[in-house]
Structures are given as structure tokens and as C-alpha cells.
């Protein structure tokens, strides 16, 4: 079942924004943050994905002090030319694993604004006290909720039900259909 999340449109608007800042995608565990960003990455010709639960990815934030050095190392590893920065998505998954990485998000905005940076994590509230300098005002936030009923109907290709659910009041025949789909 192919699921298009409603937040996908927000990600597209973020991508096209002239005032784009690094984006932190928040949400509970297992709601589809990583899946959503991996789908969204198809909008980019160049992409780099890091998972900070993996030591080999975490080391970029531990070994390098500057974001410029981090980006240079990542671009070299992934064979991406620096002139392609504005067409590149850097996805930092499980960012809650590194308070240092959270702090460095501000420098992506200040020093490498043309690079598209998305960080995803859950339970960020629990690591805030470990972050030296939280990037207030230098990042944007989106919050991914669990799959809602409209997204479910779209994934099930129930266009008729999607049309009927928009009507107020809902007709009795539509109510029966929607109830059956809900219990599906």
C-alpha cells in the first residue's frame, strides 16, 4: 500500500521556500518520519542519508568541528560536487542521538544555507538539557502525527469516500461506507 502523507505537501513548500532553514521533523516513534523523508528525497537529484544510531555516521559530528568540513567529507564520500549543494538533501535521522549534531544545525543555516537539511528524531525533549546551544530561530519544525483517516482512505484509493467525508452533514449511505472502511 503506497501511502502519501499530508505533510508531504508541507515538505515541498519548505523545499521551494526562499527563507528555508534546516528542518527538524518531530514525531513519536514509528509514525513514519524516516519513510516520509525517504519518499521526499526523490524530489532531489542528490541525497545523503545519515543515521546517527550508526557509529560510522555519528562520527562526522564528533570528528569535525565545522559544518563545512562535515559537508566536504560527506560530498567526497558520496561523489557529489560542491556546485550541486543547492540540489542536495542531507537527511540526518535519529538526531536525538547527538546533542552535538543538534547544536550544529544552526551553522548549516548560517554557513551553508543553500544545502537542504532535514533532521528527524523522536524524544528530543529528553536530550535538550544536553544540547549546548539549541538552534532557536535557525531551524523550522514539522510534526508528523500517526496516520490519519484521510491518509488511510487515500492509501486505499477510496476517492469516493474521500469526497463524501468532506460533506457536512455526512449522508447515511456515506456514514455506513466510512464506518465499514474504518473497521477494515
Short mmCIF file of C-alpha atoms in Angstrom, two decimals:
data_model
loop_
_atom_site.label_atom_id
_atom_site.label_comp_id
_atom_site.label_asym_id
_atom_site.label_seq_id
_atom_site.Cartn_x
_atom_site.Cartn_y
_atom_site.Cartn_z
CA UNK A 1 0.00 0.00 0.00
CA UNK A 2 1.53 3.31 -1.12
CA UNK A 3 0.89 6.00 1.47
CA UNK A 4 1.21 9.70 0.72
CA UNK A 5 1.26 11.66 3.94
CA UNK A 6 -0.43 15.06 4.12
CA UNK A 7 2.84 16.51 5.43
CA UNK A 8 4.48 15.77 2.06
CA UNK A 9 2.97 18.99 0.66
CA UNK A 10 4.49 20.95 3.55
CA UNK A 11 7.88 19.44 2.75
CA UNK A 12 7.53 20.56 -0.88
CA UNK A 13 6.70 24.11 0.25
CA UNK A 14 9.74 24.05 2.56
CA UNK A 15 11.95 22.91 -0.32
CA UNK A 16 10.85 25.81 -2.54
CA UNK A 17 10.99 28.49 0.17
CA UNK A 18 13.45 31.36 -0.27
CA UNK A 19 13.79 31.55 3.51
CA UNK A 20 14.34 27.83 4.04
CA UNK A 21 16.10 26.81 7.25
CA UNK A 22 17.17 23.34 8.34
CA UNK A 23 14.05 21.37 9.20
CA UNK A 24 13.53 19.23 12.28
CA UNK A 25 10.83 16.62 11.71
CA UNK A 26 9.49 15.54 15.05
CA UNK A 27 7.03 12.86 16.00
CA UNK A 28 6.54 9.80 18.13
CA UNK A 29 8.45 6.64 17.41
CA UNK A 30 7.24 4.54 14.49
CA UNK A 31 4.90 7.13 12.90
CA UNK A 32 6.78 7.12 9.59
CA UNK A 33 9.27 10.01 9.84
CA UNK A 34 12.08 8.14 8.10
CA UNK A 35 9.78 6.66 5.47
CA UNK A 36 8.31 10.09 4.68
CA UNK A 37 11.73 11.69 4.22
CA UNK A 38 12.99 8.80 2.11
CA UNK A 39 9.97 9.29 -0.16
CA UNK A 40 10.55 13.05 -0.21
CA UNK A 41 14.22 12.53 -1.13
CA UNK A 42 13.03 11.50 -4.60
CA UNK A 43 12.47 15.25 -5.20
CA UNK A 44 16.27 15.71 -5.22
CA UNK A 45 18.89 14.61 -7.73
CA UNK A 46 21.45 14.28 -4.92
CA UNK A 47 20.85 12.93 -1.43
CA UNK A 48 22.85 11.92 1.59
CA UNK A 49 21.24 9.99 4.44
CA UNK A 50 22.83 9.63 7.85
CA UNK A 51 21.52 7.58 10.75
CA UNK A 52 23.12 8.78 13.97
CA UNK A 53 22.43 5.43 15.65
CA UNK A 54 25.26 4.15 13.43
CA UNK A 55 28.77 4.97 14.65
CA UNK A 56 30.10 5.48 11.12
CA UNK A 57 27.51 8.25 10.55
CA UNK A 58 27.74 9.75 14.02
CA UNK A 59 31.49 10.23 13.69
CA UNK A 60 31.06 13.12 11.21
CA UNK A 61 29.63 15.23 14.02
CA UNK A 62 32.17 14.03 16.56
CA UNK A 63 35.33 14.30 14.44
CA UNK A 64 34.69 17.58 12.60
CA UNK A 65 34.19 20.92 14.31
CA UNK A 66 32.84 22.86 11.34
CA UNK A 67 29.79 22.07 9.25
CA UNK A 68 31.84 22.97 6.18
CA UNK A 69 34.22 20.10 7.00
CA UNK A 70 31.26 17.77 7.60
CA UNK A 71 29.73 18.67 4.24
CA UNK A 72 33.06 18.41 2.40
CA UNK A 73 33.65 14.94 3.86
CA UNK A 74 30.12 13.77 3.02
CA UNK A 75 30.23 15.18 -0.51
CA UNK A 76 33.58 13.49 -1.12
CA UNK A 77 32.28 10.16 0.20
CA UNK A 78 29.11 10.34 -1.95
CA UNK A 79 30.85 11.74 -5.06
CA UNK A 80 28.77 14.93 -5.08
CA UNK A 81 30.32 18.10 -6.47
CA UNK A 82 30.14 21.20 -4.29
CA UNK A 83 28.35 23.12 -7.06
CA UNK A 84 25.43 20.69 -6.59
CA UNK A 85 24.81 21.74 -2.99
CA UNK A 86 21.54 23.53 -3.77
CA UNK A 87 20.21 20.32 -5.35
CA UNK A 88 21.23 18.10 -2.45
CA UNK A 89 19.22 16.84 0.50
CA UNK A 90 21.13 15.98 3.66
CA UNK A 91 18.91 13.81 5.86
CA UNK A 92 20.10 13.33 9.45
CA UNK A 93 17.99 10.59 11.03
CA UNK A 94 17.86 9.85 14.77
CA UNK A 95 19.38 13.24 15.57
CA UNK A 96 18.42 12.85 19.23
CA UNK A 97 21.47 10.54 19.48
CA UNK A 98 23.83 13.52 19.15
CA UNK A 99 23.38 16.78 21.06
CA UNK A 100 26.41 18.00 19.07
CA UNK A 101 24.57 17.43 15.78
CA UNK A 102 21.52 19.31 17.08
CA UNK A 103 23.74 22.26 18.03
CA UNK A 104 25.38 22.28 14.60
CA UNK A 105 22.07 22.65 12.75
CA UNK A 106 22.27 26.43 13.26
CA UNK A 107 25.57 26.52 11.36
CA UNK A 108 24.09 24.76 8.36
CA UNK A 109 21.66 27.69 8.18
CA UNK A 110 24.28 30.37 8.84
CA UNK A 111 27.14 28.99 6.74
CA UNK A 112 25.66 26.65 4.09
CA UNK A 113 22.13 27.95 3.55
CA UNK A 114 21.83 26.51 0.04
CA UNK A 115 22.12 22.92 1.31
CA UNK A 116 18.74 21.36 2.11
CA UNK A 117 18.97 19.80 5.59
CA UNK A 118 16.30 17.72 7.31
CA UNK A 119 16.81 16.14 10.71
CA UNK A 120 14.38 13.65 12.19
CA UNK A 121 14.08 12.40 15.71
CA UNK A 122 11.79 11.40 18.49
CA UNK A 123 12.02 12.16 22.18
CA UNK A 124 14.01 15.35 21.51
CA UNK A 125 12.66 16.84 24.73
CA UNK A 126 14.75 14.33 26.67
CA UNK A 127 18.06 15.45 25.16
CA UNK A 128 17.50 19.22 25.23
CA UNK A 129 19.42 19.57 28.50
CA UNK A 130 22.50 18.02 26.82
CA UNK A 131 22.47 20.46 23.89
CA UNK A 132 24.98 23.28 24.41
CA UNK A 133 23.31 25.72 22.05
CA UNK A 134 19.89 24.83 20.70
CA UNK A 135 19.39 26.45 17.27
CA UNK A 136 16.38 28.59 18.22
CA UNK A 137 15.23 30.73 15.29
CA UNK A 138 17.60 28.99 12.90
CA UNK A 139 15.53 25.88 12.22
CA UNK A 140 11.99 25.10 11.15
CA UNK A 141 9.84 22.37 12.67
CA UNK A 142 7.21 20.00 11.38
CA UNK A 143 5.44 17.40 13.50
CA UNK A 144 4.33 14.09 12.00
CA UNK A 145 1.29 12.55 13.63
CA UNK A 146 0.27 8.92 13.25
CA UNK A 147 -1.57 8.08 10.03
CA UNK A 148 -4.97 9.77 10.00
CA UNK A 149 -8.19 8.53 8.43
CA UNK A 150 -7.91 10.77 5.34
CA UNK A 151 -4.41 9.43 4.63
CA UNK A 152 -5.72 5.90 5.15
CA UNK A 153 -8.55 6.46 2.66
CA UNK A 154 -6.14 7.92 0.10
CA UNK A 155 -3.79 4.94 0.52
CA UNK A 156 -6.73 2.57 -0.02
CA UNK A 157 -7.62 4.61 -3.15
CA UNK A 158 -11.09 5.33 -1.77
CA UNK A 159 -11.69 8.52 -3.76
CA UNK A 160 -15.46 8.29 -3.31
CA UNK A 161 -15.14 8.03 0.45
CA UNK A 162 -12.69 10.96 0.48
CA UNK A 163 -15.24 13.05 -1.41
CA UNK A 164 -18.10 12.05 0.90
CA UNK A 165 -16.20 12.71 4.12
CA UNK A 166 -15.80 16.36 3.07
CA UNK A 167 -19.58 16.88 3.05
CA UNK A 168 -21.36 18.19 6.12
CA UNK A 169 -23.64 16.60 7.17
CA UNK A 170 -22.46 13.19 6.04
CA UNK A 171 -25.21 11.25 4.27
CA UNK A 172 -26.32 7.99 5.89
CA UNK A 173 -25.07 5.86 2.97
CA UNK A 174 -21.66 7.56 3.26
CA UNK A 175 -21.65 7.05 7.01
CA UNK A 176 -22.10 3.32 6.53
CA UNK A 177 -19.34 3.22 3.91
CA UNK A 178 -16.94 5.22 6.09
CA UNK A 179 -17.69 3.10 9.13
CA UNK A 180 -17.02 -0.08 7.15
CA UNK A 181 -13.72 1.33 5.88
CA UNK A 182 -12.77 2.42 9.39
CA UNK A 183 -13.22 -1.15 10.63
CA UNK A 184 -11.40 -2.56 7.60
#
